[in-house]
Amino acid sequence: MDEHRLPLRRPFLIAAVLVSVFLALPLFVTLPVSLTPTRYVAIPTEELSLRHYREILTNPLWLRAFADSFLVALASAALALILGTGGAVGVWRATGFAVGALRALALLPLVAPPVVTALALSRAWVTLGLFDTVPGVILAHAIVSMPFVFLTVSAGLAGLDPRIEQAARSLGAGPMRTVASVLLPNLVPSMAAGGLFAFIISWDEIVVTLFVSSRSVFTLPRQIWSGIRDNIDPAVAAVSVVTIVMTVVIGTAALALRRIGSGQRSGR
Amino acid sequence: MSGAALQIWGLTKDYGSTRVLDDVTLDVAAGEFLTLLGPSGSGKTTVLMAVAGFVSPTHGDIFCGGRSIANDPAEKRDFGVVFQGYALFPHLTVAGNVAFPLKVRGLGRAERDARVREVLDLVRLDGLADRKPRELSGGQQQRVALARALAFRPKILLLDEPMGALDRKLKADLQGELRRLHRTLGTTFVNVTHDQDEAMNLSDRIAIMDGGRLIEIGSPSSLYARPRTRFAAGFLGRNNILEGQVVAIEDGAAMIDVGSGILRHALDPSDRLAVGEAATVALRPERIEIRPMRPGIDTGLDGTIIDIVTGGATVEVLAAVSDGRTLWATLPFHGFDAALGRGTPIALSWTPDATVAIGGRSDGSP
Ligand SMILES: Nc1ncnc2c1ncn2[C@@H]1O[C@H](COP(=O)(O)OP(=O)(O)OP(=O)(O)O)[C@@H](O)[C@H]1O
Ligand SMILES: [Mg+2]
């Protein structure tokens, strides 16, 4: 079955490796820099040091940035999870004209250029008194990451027979119970994947963050951003390595979960 | 009212400007096995889903035990439903699926387990209790769906194309199974299918639907032997339809001129035939014999063989009569005259009670 794909396998493999190397290139610079014993940015030549990692774990500025980012990422992912799952289930149930319209609406934050979204949110947050507040940043991040939850959960729903809801109702379960004990258990892997995606999107979100905060919320990317403007410090490289590792680990987990979420029912 | 488990009254459903159900009225007796039979898109599923509570009628009402249930939510109706495609819960095991309605009803663990075992036993699925639905064959999934729908002992079981996705052999097995379940449980079954053999084999009564309307309802044998509508005559088994004009009525028989000859049709008390008016009769292929008419006993037409199809126990002969119309005759394979072939002139004959007068207009066409 796989045989007719063989001739194309090699070129694709080479291309894939090249792209991966290209994408990983920053890591080849950041990782050595983060291990330099010097106070300035340099590729270490003689010895390696963990001083910049110690620095980001003790410097209150970096610690605060980690804390802010973690709080914002966790809260916005939770919010995106609720909104995105609700939206996906709603669209899954809808029929006819409504499907396309609702889908387009849910994916709007993904299609709109980030700067446009950022500008719109910035103006709106000023009016609503959410500008430069933690809830404001959380809400903004949730809006940006919601489409990813929506898409992942929609993929999970696509593998479900819509009639299982009717089946649950016919067996005596009310609407709430049907959602809680039939729909959600089948969506756990997709929802987990969507939540993790939302988390890492928030974790390194910069554009919207810059537009909706100024003094009181300092997420990690914002701290890096101001760090490289003031003076370039190898601690930035250490933070980057931590972020890259987190993104790779969480992203891989999310991809694995998404596979489970949309593939587990293929036998039906 | 008494005796009717379910009454459907004037059921009409519009989607926008399309009418998919048109004034369907139907009683289902307690303990009866009723099948809704009709071609694809005739509205069978819509009727069943209206009864189950998933389609709200535009007009009409549905009664259960003499009480209107049209406004009850689906979960309050207590009907077992076997859905097209089964709609098993993929995250639960077989036992979990069957236990679901019992859990919802708050049954204790011990009673639940006992009931699950009992129902799985009933559908002969014991031993598979811990499998997930995706690890089951189509036939096994169908049994789980049945077990789940029967676990809470509903008064009525609704089945939407329960054999739709199964192969021929399995269908036959499961038809026997369904009949056995119906016999043992005494539950009222309302089944939906477009498979006329399934409907004939299983049902106490068949309701034939077409274009959103109930065309005719009756026992399989009465519908087969004496259809009143042209649609039922053509849909349930093969029939030859002959159209003509009544030229005389004498000795309890109508003489009908069908163009290629004059037929003698034995009158039934329900026949409404009058001299000079149009008449349509249906004639089962197995009632036709290929032999010269016996004077005073038979009626018939002369024709020419245009095709012979051997079907195992029977042989199907397609013959053209003088005005070019064709008739099918079904003859037993044993004793079939091998000298007959394409182009052979033959006499098609039958007794006058073989034809059934059918109303031309009941199916909507003149
Ligand atoms: N939600 C809906 N919106 C619009 N039209 C519908 C809807 N549901 C069903 N219909 C239409 O109603 C008609 C009857 O549908 P129904 O599903 O009851 O047919 P059926 O007899 O069960 O057919 P099948 O044998 O193919 O299952 C069809 O023409 C169908 O297109
Ligand atoms: Mg149907």
JSON list of C-alpha atoms in Angstrom, two decimals, chain A residues 160-161 163-175 177 181-182 185-186 264-268, chain B residues 49 54 73-75 79 81 83-85 87-91 100-101 103-105 134 141 148-149 152:
[
{"chain": "A", "resi": 160, "resn": "LEU", "atom": "CA", "xyz": [-18.44, 11.52, 16.61]},
{"chain": "A", "resi": 161, "resn": "ASP", "atom": "CA", "xyz": [-21.85, 10.35, 15.46]},
{"chain": "A", "resi": 163, "resn": "ARG", "atom": "CA", "xyz": [-26.86, 10.82, 17.02]},
{"chain": "A", "resi": 164, "resn": "ILE", "atom": "CA", "xyz": [-25.10, 9.90, 20.29]},
{"chain": "A", "resi": 165, "resn": "GLU", "atom": "CA", "xyz": [-26.69, 13.00, 21.78]},
{"chain": "A", "resi": 166, "resn": "GLN", "atom": "CA", "xyz": [-30.13, 11.84, 20.71]},
{"chain": "A", "resi": 167, "resn": "ALA", "atom": "CA", "xyz": [-29.29, 8.36, 21.94]},
{"chain": "A", "resi": 168, "resn": "ALA", "atom": "CA", "xyz": [-28.45, 9.74, 25.40]},
{"chain": "A", "resi": 169, "resn": "ARG", "atom": "CA", "xyz": [-31.68, 11.75, 25.47]},
{"chain": "A", "resi": 170, "resn": "SER", "atom": "CA", "xyz": [-33.75, 8.74, 24.41]},
{"chain": "A", "resi": 171, "resn": "LEU", "atom": "CA", "xyz": [-32.18, 6.77, 27.25]},
{"chain": "A", "resi": 172, "resn": "GLY", "atom": "CA", "xyz": [-33.41, 9.31, 29.78]},
{"chain": "A", "resi": 173, "resn": "ALA", "atom": "CA", "xyz": [-30.54, 11.80, 30.14]},
{"chain": "A", "resi": 174, "resn": "GLY", "atom": "CA", "xyz": [-31.45, 15.50, 30.20]},
{"chain": "A", "resi": 175, "resn": "PRO", "atom": "CA", "xyz": [-29.54, 18.04, 28.08]},
{"chain": "A", "resi": 177, "resn": "ARG", "atom": "CA", "xyz": [-26.32, 15.27, 31.65]},
{"chain": "A", "resi": 181, "resn": "SER", "atom": "CA", "xyz": [-21.57, 12.28, 30.50]},
{"chain": "A", "resi": 182, "resn": "VAL", "atom": "CA", "xyz": [-21.61, 11.65, 26.76]},
{"chain": "A", "resi": 185, "resn": "PRO", "atom": "CA", "xyz": [-15.84, 12.36, 27.94]},
{"chain": "A", "resi": 186, "resn": "ASN", "atom": "CA", "xyz": [-15.46, 11.78, 24.22]},
{"chain": "A", "resi": 264, "resn": "GLN", "atom": "CA", "xyz": [-9.64, 6.96, 18.38]},
{"chain": "A", "resi": 265, "resn": "ARG", "atom": "CA", "xyz": [-12.96, 6.28, 16.76]},
{"chain": "A", "resi": 266, "resn": "SER", "atom": "CA", "xyz": [-11.64, 5.35, 13.33]},
{"chain": "A", "resi": 267, "resn": "GLY", "atom": "CA", "xyz": [-12.73, 1.77, 13.93]},
{"chain": "A", "resi": 268, "resn": "ARG", "atom": "CA", "xyz": [-16.37, 2.70, 13.94]},
{"chain": "B", "resi": 49, "resn": "MET", "atom": "CA", "xyz": [-38.08, 10.78, 15.33]},
{"chain": "B", "resi": 54, "resn": "PHE", "atom": "CA", "xyz": [-36.47, 14.73, 18.20]},
{"chain": "B", "resi": 73, "resn": "PRO", "atom": "CA", "xyz": [-38.95, 16.19, 25.99]},
{"chain": "B", "resi": 74, "resn": "ALA", "atom": "CA", "xyz": [-37.33, 13.07, 24.53]},
{"chain": "B", "resi": 75, "resn": "GLU", "atom": "CA", "xyz": [-35.80, 12.00, 27.85]},
{"chain": "B", "resi": 79, "resn": "PHE", "atom": "CA", "xyz": [-39.16, 4.84, 24.50]},
{"chain": "B", "resi": 81, "resn": "VAL", "atom": "CA", "xyz": [-34.65, 3.81, 20.33]},
{"chain": "B", "resi": 83, "resn": "PHE", "atom": "CA", "xyz": [-30.73, 4.54, 15.85]},
{"chain": "B", "resi": 84, "resn": "GLN", "atom": "CA", "xyz": [-29.57, 4.21, 12.27]},
{"chain": "B", "resi": 85, "resn": "GLY", "atom": "CA", "xyz": [-25.82, 3.53, 12.66]},
{"chain": "B", "resi": 87, "resn": "ALA", "atom": "CA", "xyz": [-25.05, 5.66, 17.93]},
{"chain": "B", "resi": 88, "resn": "LEU", "atom": "CA", "xyz": [-23.22, 3.69, 20.62]},
{"chain": "B", "resi": 89, "resn": "PHE", "atom": "CA", "xyz": [-21.17, 5.72, 23.11]},
{"chain": "B", "resi": 90, "resn": "PRO", "atom": "CA", "xyz": [-17.56, 5.22, 21.97]},
{"chain": "B", "resi": 91, "resn": "HIS", "atom": "CA", "xyz": [-16.02, 6.00, 25.36]},
{"chain": "B", "resi": 100, "resn": "PHE", "atom": "CA", "xyz": [-26.26, 4.11, 30.92]},
{"chain": "B", "resi": 101, "resn": "PRO", "atom": "CA", "xyz": [-30.09, 4.33, 31.03]},
{"chain": "B", "resi": 103, "resn": "LYS", "atom": "CA", "xyz": [-27.53, 4.91, 35.85]},
{"chain": "B", "resi": 104, "resn": "VAL", "atom": "CA", "xyz": [-29.57, 7.86, 34.64]},
{"chain": "B", "resi": 105, "resn": "ARG", "atom": "CA", "xyz": [-32.57, 6.38, 36.41]},
{"chain": "B", "resi": 134, "resn": "ARG", "atom": "CA", "xyz": [-15.08, -0.05, 18.02]},
{"chain": "B", "resi": 141, "resn": "GLN", "atom": "CA", "xyz": [-22.89, -3.43, 17.63]},
{"chain": "B", "resi": 148, "resn": "ARG", "atom": "CA", "xyz": [-29.14, -0.60, 25.57]},
{"chain": "B", "resi": 149, "resn": "ALA", "atom": "CA", "xyz": [-32.58, 0.39, 24.28]},
{"chain": "B", "resi": 152, "resn": "PHE", "atom": "CA", "xyz": [-34.82, 0.08, 31.04]}
]
